[in-house]
mmCIF file of C-alpha atoms in Angstrom:
data_model
loop_
_atom_site.group_PDB
_atom_site.id
_atom_site.type_symbol
_atom_site.label_atom_id
_atom_site.label_comp_id
_atom_site.label_asym_id
_atom_site.label_seq_id
_atom_site.Cartn_x
_atom_site.Cartn_y
_atom_site.Cartn_z
ATOM 1 C CA ASP K 1 5.850 4.065 11.580
ATOM 2 C CA ILE K 2 2.276 4.179 12.211
ATOM 3 C CA GLN K 3 0.148 1.427 14.162
ATOM 4 C CA MET K 4 -3.645 1.146 13.790
ATOM 5 C CA THR K 5 -5.532 -0.794 16.672
ATOM 6 C CA GLN K 6 -9.080 -2.215 15.920
ATOM 7 C CA SER K 7 -11.039 -3.230 18.649
ATOM 8 C CA PRO K 8 -13.243 -6.282 18.985
ATOM 9 C CA SER K 9 -10.533 -8.968 17.141
ATOM 10 C CA SER K 10 -13.736 -10.883 16.726
ATOM 11 C CA LEU K 11 -17.679 -10.793 17.047
ATOM 12 C CA SER K 12 -20.319 -13.014 16.272
ATOM 13 C CA ALA K 13 -23.549 -11.057 15.768
ATOM 14 C CA SER K 14 -27.322 -11.791 13.894
ATOM 15 C CA VAL K 15 -28.591 -10.816 10.769
ATOM 16 C CA GLY K 16 -30.911 -6.928 11.230
ATOM 17 C CA ASP K 17 -27.961 -6.111 14.179
ATOM 18 C CA ARG K 18 -26.389 -3.046 14.034
ATOM 19 C CA VAL K 19 -22.373 -3.065 15.241
ATOM 20 C CA THR K 20 -19.141 -0.834 15.284
ATOM 21 C CA ILE K 21 -16.198 -1.351 14.652
ATOM 22 C CA THR K 22 -13.562 0.562 16.161
ATOM 23 C CA CYS K 23 -9.995 1.330 14.838
ATOM 24 C CA ARG K 24 -7.186 3.609 16.800
ATOM 25 C CA ALA K 25 -4.585 5.329 15.694
ATOM 26 C CA SER K 26 -0.881 5.542 17.131
ATOM 27 C CA GLN K 27 -1.098 9.260 16.306
ATOM 28 C CA ASP K 28 -3.232 11.803 14.368
ATOM 29 C CA ILE K 29 -4.166 11.077 11.098
ATOM 30 C CA SER K 30 -6.527 13.433 10.760
ATOM 31 C CA ASN K 31 -9.313 11.535 8.896
ATOM 32 C CA SER K 32 -6.841 9.768 6.287
ATOM 33 C CA LEU K 33 -8.280 5.446 6.905
ATOM 34 C CA ALA K 34 -10.630 4.129 4.934
ATOM 35 C CA TRP K 35 -12.044 0.422 6.064
ATOM 36 C CA ILE K 36 -11.624 -2.547 3.996
ATOM 37 C CA GLN K 37 -14.488 -5.320 4.268
ATOM 38 C CA GLN K 38 -12.337 -8.714 2.319
ATOM 39 C CA ARG K 39 -15.071 -11.770 2.120
ATOM 40 C CA PRO K 40 -13.256 -15.081 3.312
ATOM 41 C CA GLY K 41 -11.388 -16.093 0.276
ATOM 42 C CA LYS K 42 -11.852 -13.087 -1.764
ATOM 43 C CA ALA K 43 -10.463 -10.750 -1.949
ATOM 44 C CA PRO K 44 -10.182 -7.304 -0.655
ATOM 45 C CA LYS K 45 -13.453 -5.212 -1.742
ATOM 46 C CA SER K 46 -13.019 -0.785 -0.190
ATOM 47 C CA LEU K 47 -16.129 -0.336 1.497
ATOM 48 C CA LEU K 48 -14.725 3.729 3.004
ATOM 49 C CA TYR K 49 -12.297 6.676 2.200
ATOM 50 C CA ALA K 50 -11.495 10.511 3.765
ATOM 51 C CA ALA K 51 -13.061 8.124 7.666
ATOM 52 C CA SER K 52 -16.843 8.028 6.065
ATOM 53 C CA SER K 53 -17.414 8.871 2.108
ATOM 54 C CA PHE K 54 -18.024 5.896 0.650
ATOM 55 C CA GLN K 55 -16.466 3.748 -2.698
ATOM 56 C CA SER K 56 -18.921 3.800 -5.527
ATOM 57 C CA GLY K 57 -21.247 0.513 -4.980
ATOM 58 C CA VAL K 58 -21.426 0.447 -1.485
ATOM 59 C CA PRO K 59 -24.521 0.055 0.907
ATOM 60 C CA SER K 60 -25.337 3.009 2.879
ATOM 61 C CA ARG K 61 -26.032 0.749 5.627
ATOM 62 C CA PHE K 62 -22.262 1.156 5.853
ATOM 63 C CA SER K 63 -21.184 4.332 7.660
ATOM 64 C CA GLY K 64 -17.475 5.806 8.945
ATOM 65 C CA SER K 65 -16.814 8.590 11.248
ATOM 66 C CA GLY K 66 -13.758 9.994 13.484
ATOM 67 C CA SER K 67 -10.770 12.154 12.710
ATOM 68 C CA GLY K 68 -7.545 12.141 14.436
ATOM 69 C CA THR K 69 -7.347 8.961 16.017
ATOM 70 C CA ASP K 70 -10.470 7.174 17.232
ATOM 71 C CA PHE K 71 -12.579 5.725 14.424
ATOM 72 C CA THR K 72 -15.595 3.825 14.159
ATOM 73 C CA LEU K 73 -17.397 1.545 11.524
ATOM 74 C CA THR K 74 -20.602 0.864 11.153
ATOM 75 C CA ILE K 75 -23.344 -1.805 10.101
ATOM 76 C CA SER K 76 -27.001 -0.659 10.945
ATOM 77 C CA SER K 77 -29.246 -3.571 10.485
ATOM 78 C CA LEU K 78 -26.237 -6.553 9.292
ATOM 79 C CA GLN K 79 -27.093 -8.504 5.510
ATOM 80 C CA PRO K 80 -25.970 -12.111 5.524
ATOM 81 C CA GLU K 81 -23.319 -11.160 3.094
ATOM 82 C CA ASP K 82 -21.942 -8.650 5.651
ATOM 83 C CA PHE K 83 -20.048 -11.389 7.568
ATOM 84 C CA ALA K 84 -16.691 -10.694 6.598
ATOM 85 C CA THR K 85 -13.698 -9.571 8.606
ATOM 86 C CA TYR K 86 -13.193 -6.025 7.853
ATOM 87 C CA TYR K 87 -9.701 -4.403 8.683
ATOM 88 C CA CYS K 88 -9.025 -0.235 8.678
ATOM 89 C CA GLN K 89 -5.927 1.333 6.580
ATOM 90 C CA GLN K 90 -4.347 4.679 7.519
ATOM 91 C CA TYR K 91 -2.925 7.047 4.419
ATOM 92 C CA HIS K 92 -1.563 10.123 6.500
ATOM 93 C CA ALA K 93 2.209 8.728 6.560
ATOM 94 C CA TYR K 94 4.291 6.116 4.865
ATOM 95 C CA PRO K 95 4.215 3.446 5.118
ATOM 96 C CA TYR K 96 0.603 2.713 5.493
ATOM 97 C CA SER K 97 -0.508 0.360 7.728
ATOM 98 C CA PHE K 98 -3.621 -1.412 8.036
ATOM 99 C CA GLY K 99 -5.771 -3.152 11.477
ATOM 100 C CA GLN K 100 -5.245 -6.744 12.476
ATOM 101 C CA GLY K 101 -9.271 -6.821 11.524
ATOM 102 C CA THR K 102 -11.920 -7.941 12.700
ATOM 103 C CA ARG K 103 -13.710 -11.132 11.983
ATOM 104 C CA LEU K 104 -18.011 -10.676 12.428
ATOM 105 C CA ASP K 105 -19.863 -14.094 12.506
ATOM 106 C CA ILE K 106 -22.800 -15.201 12.033
ATOM 107 C CA LYS K 107 -23.925 -15.688 15.645
ATOM 108 C CA GLU C 1 -15.739 -3.612 -17.210
ATOM 109 C CA VAL C 2 -13.857 -2.825 -14.721
ATOM 110 C CA GLN C 3 -11.568 -4.313 -13.346
ATOM 111 C CA LEU C 4 -7.891 -5.322 -12.409
ATOM 112 C CA VAL C 5 -5.492 -8.608 -13.108
ATOM 113 C CA GLU C 6 -2.878 -10.680 -11.949
ATOM 114 C CA SER C 7 -1.167 -12.774 -12.967
ATOM 115 C CA GLY C 8 2.528 -14.395 -12.459
ATOM 116 C CA GLY C 9 2.590 -15.465 -8.972
ATOM 117 C CA THR C 10 4.194 -19.109 -8.408
ATOM 118 C CA LEU C 11 6.388 -21.000 -6.316
ATOM 119 C CA VAL C 12 10.566 -19.982 -6.533
ATOM 120 C CA GLN C 13 13.187 -21.090 -4.401
ATOM 121 C CA PRO C 14 14.336 -18.451 -1.440
ATOM 122 C CA GLY C 15 16.810 -16.389 -3.331
ATOM 123 C CA GLY C 16 15.118 -16.454 -5.982
ATOM 124 C CA SER C 17 13.440 -13.497 -8.719
ATOM 125 C CA LEU C 18 9.832 -12.895 -10.292
ATOM 126 C CA ARG C 19 8.092 -10.613 -11.971
ATOM 127 C CA LEU C 20 4.254 -9.837 -11.368
ATOM 128 C CA SER C 21 2.323 -7.953 -13.383
ATOM 129 C CA CYS C 22 -1.427 -6.701 -13.601
ATOM 130 C CA THR C 23 -3.467 -5.471 -16.611
ATOM 131 C CA ALA C 24 -6.426 -3.129 -15.904
ATOM 132 C CA SER C 25 -9.449 -2.524 -18.313
ATOM 133 C CA GLY C 26 -11.885 -0.830 -17.752
ATOM 134 C CA PHE C 27 -10.347 3.119 -16.924
ATOM 135 C CA THR C 28 -8.161 5.465 -18.045
ATOM 136 C CA PHE C 29 -5.248 3.217 -16.209
ATOM 137 C CA SER C 30 -2.449 7.115 -16.485
ATOM 138 C CA ASN C 31 -5.539 8.860 -15.072
ATOM 139 C CA TYR C 32 -4.262 6.806 -11.428
ATOM 140 C CA TRP C 33 -1.934 5.739 -8.770
ATOM 141 C CA MET C 34 -1.412 1.982 -8.297
ATOM 142 C CA SER C 35 0.095 -0.014 -5.648
ATOM 143 C CA TRP C 36 0.914 -2.771 -4.425
ATOM 144 C CA LEU C 37 -0.203 -4.747 -1.520
ATOM 145 C CA ARG C 38 0.345 -8.307 0.477
ATOM 146 C CA GLN C 39 -1.474 -10.844 2.183
ATOM 147 C CA ALA C 40 0.502 -13.465 4.050
ATOM 148 C CA PRO C 41 -1.284 -16.810 4.578
ATOM 149 C CA GLY C 42 -3.910 -16.576 8.047
ATOM 150 C CA GLN C 43 -2.382 -13.300 7.893
ATOM 151 C CA GLY C 44 -3.904 -9.694 7.392
ATOM 152 C CA LEU C 45 -3.027 -7.073 5.302
ATOM 153 C CA GLU C 46 0.378 -5.150 4.261
ATOM 154 C CA TRP C 47 0.630 -1.842 1.881
ATOM 155 C CA VAL C 48 4.464 -2.621 -0.447
ATOM 156 C CA ALA C 49 4.217 -0.145 -2.894
ATOM 157 C CA ASN C 50 3.185 2.792 -5.122
ATOM 158 C CA ILE C 51 3.366 4.831 -7.916
ATOM 159 C CA LYS C 52 2.668 8.175 -9.588
ATOM 160 C CA GLN C 53 0.546 8.186 -12.564
ATOM 161 C CA ASP C 54 3.467 9.012 -14.697
ATOM 162 C CA GLY C 55 6.047 7.223 -12.888
ATOM 163 C CA SER C 56 8.184 9.471 -11.575
ATOM 164 C CA GLN C 57 6.919 9.111 -7.803
ATOM 165 C CA LYS C 58 7.711 5.515 -6.192
ATOM 166 C CA ASN C 59 7.288 4.674 -2.500
ATOM 167 C CA SER C 60 7.367 1.259 -0.507
ATOM 168 C CA VAL C 61 7.260 -0.672 2.731
ATOM 169 C CA ASP C 62 11.331 -0.982 3.749
ATOM 170 C CA SER C 63 11.058 -4.418 3.801
ATOM 171 C CA VAL C 64 11.373 -4.704 0.336
ATOM 172 C CA ARG C 65 12.884 -1.300 -0.355
ATOM 173 C CA GLY C 66 15.905 -2.587 -2.316
ATOM 174 C CA ARG C 67 14.568 -5.292 -3.517
ATOM 175 C CA PHE C 68 11.211 -4.999 -5.416
ATOM 176 C CA ILE C 69 10.409 -2.094 -7.793
ATOM 177 C CA ILE C 70 6.822 -1.492 -8.925
ATOM 178 C CA SER C 71 7.107 -0.249 -12.401
ATOM 179 C CA ARG C 72 4.444 0.472 -14.975
ATOM 180 C CA ASP C 73 3.723 0.463 -18.687
ATOM 181 C CA ASN C 74 1.170 3.451 -19.584
ATOM 182 C CA THR C 75 0.455 2.596 -22.794
ATOM 183 C CA LYS C 76 -0.240 -1.684 -21.704
ATOM 184 C CA ASN C 77 -2.712 -0.548 -19.264
ATOM 185 C CA ALA C 78 -0.135 -2.258 -16.986
ATOM 186 C CA LEU C 79 1.543 -2.483 -13.651
ATOM 187 C CA TYR C 80 4.674 -4.674 -12.308
ATOM 188 C CA LEU C 81 6.622 -5.832 -8.927
ATOM 189 C CA GLN C 82 9.850 -7.338 -10.110
ATOM 190 C CA MET C 83 10.569 -8.946 -6.879
ATOM 191 C CA ASN C 84 14.343 -10.036 -6.305
ATOM 192 C CA SER C 85 15.858 -12.113 -3.403
ATOM 193 C CA LEU C 86 13.134 -13.600 -2.395
ATOM 194 C CA SER C 87 13.011 -14.934 1.127
ATOM 195 C CA VAL C 88 10.163 -17.019 3.056
ATOM 196 C CA GLU C 89 8.891 -13.923 4.310
ATOM 197 C CA ASP C 90 7.471 -12.947 0.610
ATOM 198 C CA THR C 91 5.278 -16.318 0.257
ATOM 199 C CA ALA C 92 1.248 -14.209 0.304
ATOM 200 C CA VAL C 93 -1.751 -13.595 -1.896
ATOM 201 C CA TYR C 94 -0.354 -10.074 -3.849
ATOM 202 C CA TYR C 95 -2.806 -7.509 -4.797
ATOM 203 C CA CYS C 96 -2.598 -4.446 -6.806
ATOM 204 C CA ALA C 97 -5.044 -1.774 -6.577
ATOM 205 C CA ARG C 98 -6.109 1.516 -8.246
ATOM 206 C CA GLY C 99 -4.549 3.866 -5.723
ATOM 207 C CA GLY C 100 -2.662 5.784 -4.052
ATOM 208 C CA SER C 101 -3.092 6.117 -1.096
ATOM 209 C CA SER C 102 -6.601 4.696 -0.995
ATOM 210 C CA MET C 103 -7.619 1.231 -3.309
ATOM 211 C CA GLY C 104 -10.954 1.750 -5.003
ATOM 212 C CA LEU C 105 -10.802 -1.770 -6.886
ATOM 213 C CA TRP C 106 -8.228 -4.364 -6.399
ATOM 214 C CA GLY C 107 -7.441 -6.949 -8.099
ATOM 215 C CA GLN C 108 -8.467 -10.929 -7.300
ATOM 216 C CA GLY C 109 -5.127 -11.215 -6.282
ATOM 217 C CA THR C 110 -1.716 -14.342 -7.667
ATOM 218 C CA GLN C 111 -0.227 -16.162 -4.859
ATOM 219 C CA VAL C 112 3.329 -16.204 -4.410
ATOM 220 C CA THR C 113 5.203 -19.051 -2.508
ATOM 221 C CA VAL C 114 9.736 -18.908 -1.500
ATOM 222 C CA SER C 115 10.220 -22.072 -0.504
ATOM 223 C CA SER C 116 12.754 -24.885 -1.152
#
């Protein structure tokens, strides 16, 4: 099975900051990676697929990059609604798997 | 409005069975792979199963294979998850999602609690 590891597990930042979250796969997954946001007490929401393609309605301050085993999610200028937990997910091979999550808190 | 609405979650005893439903609206359900995922209390997300548009292909995680059955009824725009031989480890919020690989749309979830 493919293991997904995110770093950091948590971070604190301020509105307007630029933030980067990293996701590493245990083997080459090409660009078969999605990023998902989950606000506290809410259902998940998909942000990106194919490592860097936007789901409908996602603000342009979010961006993704990477291929192979190393990927990043960048938020260029944090907004209050961006404080949430972020997950990466690989869909290169079954069973699909998620990173453990990165909790983004307000500093 | 484009949405997915899950139902059927409840408290069930270990060894029991439960069927979850997910009703789709606002899009052509039969055009999409569909998936079930879950999230145990205080934990991360876990992919459970997916099903092709016509139901001819199904995949599931090892921990539920042989116990959970995913199915769909395109005439009713509905996705199902039949869960048998439930254990306390199956306690989670269960989400249905549109898509078989990356999930473009998620429902709000339904709580399944397995406890005696």
